[in-house]
XYZ file of C-alpha atoms in Angstrom:
520
model
C 1.280 -25.709 21.893
C 2.974 -23.950 18.985
C 6.693 -23.214 19.013
C 8.572 -20.417 17.262
C 12.362 -20.544 17.141
C 13.934 -17.117 16.528
C 17.521 -16.664 15.379
C 18.819 -13.229 16.408
C 22.535 -13.545 15.633
C 22.280 -13.424 11.834
C 20.242 -10.467 10.690
C 18.584 -10.396 7.292
C 17.548 -7.633 4.902
C 16.231 -4.277 6.069
C 12.459 -3.883 5.766
C 11.777 -0.873 3.570
C 9.335 1.444 5.397
C 7.685 2.068 2.011
C 6.035 -1.353 2.316
C 3.530 0.318 4.667
C 2.303 2.785 2.007
C -1.231 4.098 1.574
C -3.428 4.885 -1.441
C -6.168 7.519 -1.838
C -8.344 7.986 -4.910
C -11.481 9.751 -6.136
C -13.763 6.741 -5.665
C -17.023 7.006 -3.761
C -16.283 8.997 -0.611
C -12.589 8.108 -0.550
C -11.554 11.751 -0.947
C -14.641 13.910 -0.482
C -16.022 13.421 3.046
C -13.265 10.883 3.667
C -10.268 13.231 3.524
C -11.529 16.543 2.195
C -14.454 18.295 3.923
C -13.698 21.832 2.758
C -12.666 24.970 4.557
C -16.299 25.944 5.276
C -17.139 22.617 6.934
C -18.373 22.363 10.530
C -16.293 19.174 10.778
C -12.913 19.832 12.426
C -10.284 20.242 9.725
C -6.872 21.544 8.746
C -7.528 23.944 5.857
C -10.278 21.624 4.624
C -8.504 18.325 5.392
C -10.449 16.189 7.851
C -8.652 16.583 11.205
C -9.414 13.208 12.789
C -8.234 11.280 9.719
C -5.100 13.427 9.373
C -4.252 13.026 13.074
C -4.726 9.252 12.998
C -2.719 8.900 9.784
C 0.090 10.950 11.282
C 0.199 8.564 14.241
C 1.039 5.565 12.031
C 3.555 7.559 9.947
C 2.641 6.442 6.398
C 5.839 6.542 4.315
C 4.058 6.853 0.940
C 0.726 8.229 -0.284
C -0.313 7.304 -3.841
C -2.708 9.629 -5.739
C -4.862 10.521 -7.764
C -5.412 6.887 -8.761
C -5.942 4.169 -9.649
C -8.512 4.240 -12.386
C -9.250 7.908 -11.790
C -5.708 8.896 -12.774
C -6.401 8.101 -16.431
C -9.217 10.644 -16.639
C -7.637 13.234 -14.344
C -6.211 16.472 -15.719
C -4.056 18.130 -13.114
C -4.816 21.685 -14.205
C -8.443 21.132 -13.173
C -7.233 20.890 -9.568
C -5.177 24.067 -9.156
C -6.028 27.740 -8.715
C -9.058 29.268 -6.954
C -11.450 26.457 -6.012
C -14.547 28.352 -7.067
C -13.144 28.521 -10.610
C -12.193 24.864 -10.944
C -14.227 22.865 -13.476
C -16.876 20.355 -12.432
C -17.695 17.108 -14.210
C -18.965 13.626 -13.495
C -16.656 10.909 -12.229
C -17.980 7.747 -13.882
C -15.547 5.224 -12.428
C -17.223 1.903 -11.600
C -20.472 3.040 -13.204
C -21.102 5.901 -10.794
C -22.308 9.398 -11.577
C -20.530 11.386 -8.880
C -19.939 15.095 -9.322
C -16.244 15.956 -9.166
C -15.636 19.583 -8.209
C -11.822 19.343 -8.143
C -11.574 21.106 -4.769
C -8.973 18.512 -3.768
C -6.051 18.883 -6.150
C -2.280 19.006 -6.232
C -1.784 21.582 -3.458
C -4.386 19.996 -1.167
C -2.850 16.560 -1.633
C 0.616 17.889 -0.927
C -0.610 19.590 2.237
C -1.991 16.214 3.338
C 1.396 14.588 2.679
C 3.202 17.318 4.598
C 0.828 17.051 7.564
C 1.183 13.266 7.923
C 4.871 13.083 6.947
C 4.401 10.954 3.815
C 6.245 11.066 0.511
C 3.887 11.495 -2.480
C 3.549 9.114 -5.395
C 1.877 10.837 -8.356
C 0.242 8.827 -11.143
C 0.157 10.556 -14.530
C -2.721 10.362 -17.002
C -1.527 8.215 -19.889
C -4.961 7.275 -21.257
C -6.776 10.586 -21.824
C -3.898 12.962 -21.148
C -0.865 13.922 -23.193
C 2.894 13.719 -22.894
C 3.064 17.501 -22.686
C 0.470 17.583 -19.896
C 2.488 15.113 -17.837
C 5.738 16.967 -18.402
C 4.145 20.243 -17.379
C 2.809 18.691 -14.173
C 6.348 17.634 -13.252
C 7.599 21.134 -14.089
C 4.816 22.743 -12.073
C 5.471 20.794 -8.877
C 9.258 20.404 -9.066
C 10.929 23.273 -10.923
C 12.880 25.461 -8.501
C 13.827 28.315 -10.862
C 11.474 31.024 -12.017
C 9.893 29.472 -15.082
C 6.305 30.319 -15.923
C 5.062 27.104 -14.326
C 7.113 27.642 -11.169
C 5.737 31.180 -10.906
C 2.206 29.831 -11.334
C 2.804 27.384 -8.483
C 3.984 30.294 -6.312
C 0.885 32.323 -7.142
C -1.177 29.307 -6.093
C 0.456 29.330 -2.671
C 3.679 27.302 -2.773
C 6.819 29.217 -3.879
C 9.133 26.322 -3.022
C 9.128 23.209 -5.240
C 7.311 20.154 -3.903
C 10.138 17.822 -5.046
C 7.969 14.852 -6.006
C 10.200 11.805 -6.484
C 7.813 8.985 -7.465
C 5.945 9.105 -10.794
C 3.680 6.294 -11.963
C 3.344 6.210 -15.748
C -0.249 5.167 -16.349
C -2.366 2.774 -14.297
C -3.509 -0.783 -15.043
C -2.821 -0.187 -18.710
C -3.797 -3.789 -19.465
C -7.462 -2.953 -18.667
C -9.284 0.338 -17.991
C -6.021 2.205 -18.392
C -6.061 1.607 -22.150
C -6.354 -2.149 -22.865
C -2.765 -1.986 -24.084
C -0.622 -4.896 -25.043
C 2.628 -5.027 -23.094
C 4.495 -4.018 -26.240
C 2.163 -1.097 -26.897
C 2.422 0.090 -23.330
C 6.224 -0.200 -23.399
C 6.327 2.114 -26.420
C 4.118 4.675 -24.674
C 6.190 4.312 -21.523
C 9.341 5.146 -23.482
C 7.718 8.322 -24.810
C 6.362 9.540 -21.473
C 9.558 8.915 -19.518
C 11.729 10.429 -22.233
C 9.718 13.658 -21.966
C 10.245 14.066 -18.233
C 12.505 16.919 -17.068
C 15.899 15.692 -15.863
C 16.727 18.578 -13.509
C 20.374 17.937 -14.373
C 20.307 14.260 -13.445
C 22.638 12.049 -15.461
C 24.694 14.862 -16.909
C 28.319 14.921 -15.692
C 28.752 18.683 -16.186
C 25.718 19.673 -14.080
C 24.681 19.310 -10.454
C 21.419 17.373 -10.292
C 18.717 18.949 -8.136
C 16.383 15.957 -8.339
C 16.312 12.352 -9.506
C 12.790 11.330 -10.487
C 11.752 7.707 -9.928
C 9.825 6.320 -12.898
C 7.332 3.550 -12.089
C 6.048 1.344 -14.909
C 2.715 -0.472 -14.954
C 3.186 -4.070 -13.899
C 0.650 -6.848 -14.454
C -2.742 -7.814 -13.094
C -1.575 -10.137 -10.337
C -4.902 -11.976 -10.274
C -4.485 -13.443 -13.781
C -1.756 -16.114 -13.664
C -1.195 -16.547 -17.402
C -1.572 -12.896 -18.330
C 0.635 -11.593 -15.531
C 3.551 -13.789 -16.568
C 3.189 -12.909 -20.255
C 2.830 -9.177 -19.553
C 6.071 -9.067 -17.584
C 7.984 -11.154 -20.100
C 6.725 -9.106 -23.048
C 7.267 -5.736 -21.351
C 10.899 -6.394 -20.467
C 11.522 -8.020 -23.853
C 10.586 -4.673 -25.419
C 13.098 -2.916 -23.181
C 15.901 -5.054 -24.597
C 15.489 -3.318 -27.958
C 17.654 -0.296 -28.660
C 18.150 2.291 -25.910
C 16.513 1.595 -22.602
C 14.171 4.118 -20.970
C 14.531 5.223 -17.386
C 12.741 2.753 -15.127
C 13.017 2.492 -11.355
C 9.903 0.581 -10.300
C 7.465 -2.006 -11.625
C 3.938 -1.779 -10.196
C 2.113 -5.087 -9.651
C -1.531 -5.019 -8.439
C -3.159 -7.851 -6.518
C -6.538 -8.154 -4.800
C -7.800 -10.936 -2.574
C -11.086 -11.392 -4.438
C -14.131 -12.538 -2.467
C -16.848 -12.331 -5.101
C -17.954 -15.904 -5.796
C -20.205 -16.587 -2.787
C -23.327 -14.396 -2.787
C -24.128 -15.441 0.784
C -20.807 -14.011 1.989
C -21.290 -10.357 2.832
C -18.681 -8.130 4.396
C -20.012 -8.505 7.944
C -22.140 -11.656 7.708
C -20.181 -14.736 6.734
C -19.685 -18.348 7.740
C -16.686 -20.040 9.298
C -15.953 -21.582 5.896
C -15.906 -18.081 4.356
C -13.550 -16.921 7.127
C -10.980 -19.540 6.160
C -11.521 -19.212 2.407
C -10.710 -15.483 2.406
C -7.756 -15.900 4.761
C -6.373 -18.645 2.542
C -6.739 -16.372 -0.497
C -4.343 -13.818 0.985
C -1.394 -16.235 0.718
C -1.516 -16.291 -3.104
C 0.236 -12.910 -3.111
C 3.461 -14.514 -1.865
C 3.512 -16.849 -4.873
C 2.842 -13.893 -7.180
C 5.708 -11.894 -5.658
C 8.143 -14.786 -6.039
C 7.107 -15.372 -9.650
C 7.181 -11.703 -10.640
C 10.486 -11.013 -8.904
C 12.092 -13.860 -10.844
C 10.625 -12.650 -14.142
C 11.664 -9.063 -13.411
C 15.226 -10.092 -12.585
C 15.445 -12.231 -15.720
C 14.013 -9.386 -17.790
C 16.494 -6.852 -16.447
C 19.435 -9.220 -16.995
C 18.421 -9.584 -20.643
C 18.688 -5.838 -21.284
C 22.040 -5.348 -23.051
C 24.607 -2.832 -21.884
C 24.375 0.280 -24.025
C 27.229 1.495 -26.169
C 28.949 4.772 -25.568
C 30.138 7.068 -22.823
C 26.867 7.466 -20.955
C 26.012 3.786 -20.508
C 24.445 3.031 -17.139
C 23.283 0.083 -15.105
C 19.608 -0.614 -14.564
C 17.865 -1.544 -11.334
C 14.102 -1.990 -11.042
C 12.224 -2.393 -7.749
C 9.157 -4.624 -7.572
C 6.208 -2.669 -6.147
C 2.708 -3.763 -5.112
C 0.838 -0.538 -5.790
C -2.610 -1.871 -4.835
C -3.521 -4.704 -2.488
C -6.301 -5.725 -0.115
C -9.540 -7.662 0.248
C -12.275 -7.008 -2.310
C -15.585 -8.383 -1.068
C -18.971 -8.558 -2.790
C -20.211 -5.039 -3.544
C -22.805 -3.879 -1.025
C -25.472 -1.926 -2.896
C -26.796 -0.538 0.405
C -23.398 0.953 1.340
C -22.974 4.746 1.468
C -20.833 4.835 -1.682
C -19.259 2.611 -4.327
C -16.653 0.174 -2.976
C -17.351 1.322 0.606
C -16.729 -1.685 2.849
C -16.816 -2.393 6.545
C -13.789 -4.207 7.936
C -14.016 -7.112 10.372
C -11.469 -9.264 12.182
C -11.243 -11.261 8.946
C -9.843 -8.189 7.205
C -7.475 -7.488 10.090
C -6.103 -11.037 9.871
C -5.507 -10.823 6.109
C -3.989 -7.343 6.466
C -1.532 -8.678 9.045
C -0.692 -11.731 6.931
C -0.159 -9.546 3.847
C 2.143 -7.113 5.628
C 4.119 -10.112 6.880
C 4.365 -11.412 3.311
C 5.969 -8.094 2.391
C 8.239 -8.192 5.452
C 9.275 -11.762 4.735
C 10.061 -10.901 1.112
C 11.653 -7.513 1.744
C 14.583 -8.350 -0.520
C 12.104 -8.819 -3.398
C 9.501 -6.080 -2.922
C 10.361 -2.504 -1.911
C 7.100 -0.560 -1.846
C 3.395 -1.328 -1.399
C 0.158 0.629 -0.989
C -3.002 -0.707 0.649
C -6.177 -0.079 -1.325
C -7.435 2.161 0.042
C -6.925 4.354 3.098
C -10.410 5.820 3.593
C -13.947 4.560 2.830
C -12.855 2.239 0.001
C -12.235 -1.541 0.146
C -9.577 -2.583 2.713
C -9.677 0.806 4.440
C -8.165 2.054 7.678
C -10.859 4.697 8.220
C -14.603 4.968 7.685
C -16.336 8.340 7.889
C -19.946 9.506 8.166
C -20.735 13.131 8.845
C -18.679 14.205 11.840
C -17.919 10.615 12.886
C -14.806 8.624 12.018
C -14.244 4.949 12.735
C -10.820 3.360 13.043
C -11.106 -0.048 11.422
C -9.247 -3.129 12.688
C -6.895 -2.673 9.711
C -5.760 0.649 11.157
C -4.730 -1.047 14.361
C -2.713 -3.665 12.454
C -0.705 -0.919 10.753
C -0.238 0.742 14.138
C 0.964 -2.485 15.782
C 3.365 -3.268 12.948
C 5.192 0.078 12.893
C 8.247 -1.306 14.689
C 9.147 -3.411 11.630
C 9.774 -0.365 9.431
C 13.518 -0.034 8.965
C 14.219 -3.157 11.043
C 16.048 -6.275 9.823
C 14.136 -9.464 9.321
C 15.094 -12.517 11.362
C 15.071 -16.187 10.491
C 12.342 -18.081 12.305
C 11.070 -21.650 12.331
C 7.471 -22.393 13.314
C 6.067 -25.637 14.607
C 2.279 -25.481 14.740
C -0.713 -27.646 13.898
C -2.512 -27.605 10.587
C -6.203 -26.802 10.953
C -7.318 -29.889 9.029
C -9.395 -27.949 6.534
C -10.627 -30.007 3.578
C -10.469 -27.192 1.016
C -7.679 -25.148 2.586
C -5.610 -28.128 3.663
C -2.334 -26.185 4.033
C -3.685 -23.651 6.533
C -1.807 -23.659 9.833
C -3.073 -22.318 13.123
C -0.223 -19.874 13.831
C 1.752 -17.603 11.509
C 4.661 -15.492 12.702
C 7.308 -12.993 11.681
C 10.168 -11.365 13.604
C 12.513 -8.443 13.064
C 15.230 -6.669 15.046
C 16.249 -3.038 15.463
C 18.535 -1.591 18.158
C 18.597 -4.943 20.011
C 14.777 -4.987 20.236
C 13.084 -8.020 18.700
C 9.505 -7.553 17.472
C 7.496 -10.763 17.027
C 4.139 -11.006 15.256
C 1.814 -13.883 16.093
C -1.316 -14.359 13.984
C -3.775 -16.979 15.204
C -6.197 -17.688 12.365
C -8.224 -20.275 14.288
C -11.777 -19.018 14.645
C -12.382 -21.176 17.720
C -9.268 -21.761 19.821
C -6.700 -19.716 21.682
C -3.171 -21.058 21.447
C -0.294 -21.494 23.865
C 2.994 -20.492 22.267
C 6.617 -21.001 23.187
C 9.106 -18.506 21.764
C 12.662 -19.816 21.737
C 15.509 -17.333 21.259
C 19.229 -17.985 20.855
C 20.129 -15.598 23.693
C 18.468 -14.324 26.849
C 15.657 -11.826 26.491
C 13.669 -9.342 28.561
C 9.988 -8.605 27.896
C 9.276 -4.983 26.962
C 5.647 -4.741 25.845
C 2.923 -6.410 23.850
C -0.470 -5.780 22.273
C -3.216 -7.968 20.889
C -6.054 -7.233 18.490
C -8.990 -9.553 18.977
C -12.754 -9.727 19.380
C -15.304 -12.249 20.576
C -16.843 -12.880 17.141
C -15.043 -13.278 13.833
C -17.432 -10.897 12.068
C -17.226 -8.142 14.691
C -16.421 -4.639 13.438
C -16.188 -1.071 14.679
C -19.302 0.941 13.872
C -20.437 4.536 14.046
C -21.879 5.745 17.328
C -20.885 2.592 19.186
C -18.056 1.582 21.473
C -15.259 -0.112 19.560
C -15.623 -3.875 19.469
C -12.097 -4.353 18.132
C -9.327 -2.386 19.788
C -5.783 -2.907 20.998
C -5.430 -4.757 24.285
C -2.395 -5.066 26.519
C -1.121 -8.616 26.866
C -0.258 -10.572 29.965
C 3.477 -10.612 30.592
C 4.982 -13.832 29.212
C 6.632 -16.369 31.487
C 10.330 -15.948 30.672
C 13.013 -18.432 31.619
C 16.381 -17.562 30.091
C 15.969 -17.775 26.348
C 12.348 -18.997 26.350
C 9.108 -17.010 26.596
C 5.787 -18.766 27.103
C 2.538 -16.970 26.349
C -0.963 -17.413 24.970
C -2.711 -15.670 22.081
C -6.512 -15.332 21.687
C -8.489 -17.020 18.953
C -8.792 -15.080 15.685
C -6.197 -12.533 16.718
C -3.112 -10.529 15.803
C -0.515 -10.104 18.572
C 2.788 -8.233 18.630
C 5.415 -8.754 21.359
C 8.685 -6.909 21.882
C 11.737 -8.233 23.703
C 15.101 -6.693 24.576
C 18.181 -8.819 23.998
C 20.333 -9.218 27.112
C 23.992 -9.227 26.084
C 26.466 -10.512 28.647
């Protein structure tokens, strides 16, 4: 039996809802067929946006949607995606060696309609590699200017008189690789130029009333390269200590749980050893977050206070702008980076979200890569069919943590005795509280055994509800034209005696229980 002790009387930091963000990009069928089917499509849609995907996204209330990339952002010119669709230019999207025709039918207005339909805030990534400073500035003017400038009038002609009020702006993408192969110093200099060109809308000027306050997000490191990631962060912030500091609000770290070394491990056909190897790989992100948060804090502290009247403090949030499993590429898949998702992916998705929850004082925003038809996706589409992957259900189960306060817990559980992954335990857990309701996650990573669990609280509780996500086989997945193999299941009511709840969780499962505190 595993035991989880939950302290409810001392609440921790609030979990930023932005940690449950999503990411959509022009890769494979991630946008076209995945999100955009067009206004002439026989597939049900909202003005060309795929209805079943929009409806399901709306149900999990994504706080953030990042677009247009990713790698695609550094070849994307925003003017190609506005105006009459039949007049928009066409060209080949060559990301990841593909030759996919890009017709630009999904652009700024279409993306913003998606955000409005699902209730998400947009995060725009500007083109630093093949674009210009002027192009980026004009994009900000086009979407955000409220007065009747030429660009604001053009936006109105294109169907949206009111400004979109985009807050989050990523300056480049993965500039250490395909985004330009910059050095940290070189990128910092470009970052200064791009952010300095951005409209202020009155922000920071004492004699004006600010209408907007843009959030500038800098490119953080490649989280999968231990030496490079540390040096990039040190060198980037060292550059910011020189002379006047640029505006910077966020620092965008990327991390993937690579699964590329074993050719026998395919997305849906893998061994028990591969199950544990990939699950173990997900935990590296917590070490990366701790390291990068420390380096970021040290870097910010080293930035000297500016001279003069308009000196200001600096605060930079750590962000994980891309995360998820990246398995061996399947050359028989419908499109590049298209991946099925099994219970293995659901387990690592749950563990990763709990890493963010557990470190909510260190990381403030994160986006899974990606929402539809790409890598660690929530949706897979084919023709008129849409599949909800197990990852979707994890996000759905975990909604209660958004805006809640994390709780201190102590877990007593057995190690699995793995030779290579010797630190792996059977049970992982996280708990949060909001409005006297405690939400407890229980992740059983054992591929073979269910587990009895005792939850010990510091005051009496009442069971409210619970759900489990599980399947008979570890490589089960939800497929087109078939009944779902992995879906949410109601749990048996726990045996509650005072402050203790006893229950059981299935093998290879994610379970979420909610309890009401009884105050006397």
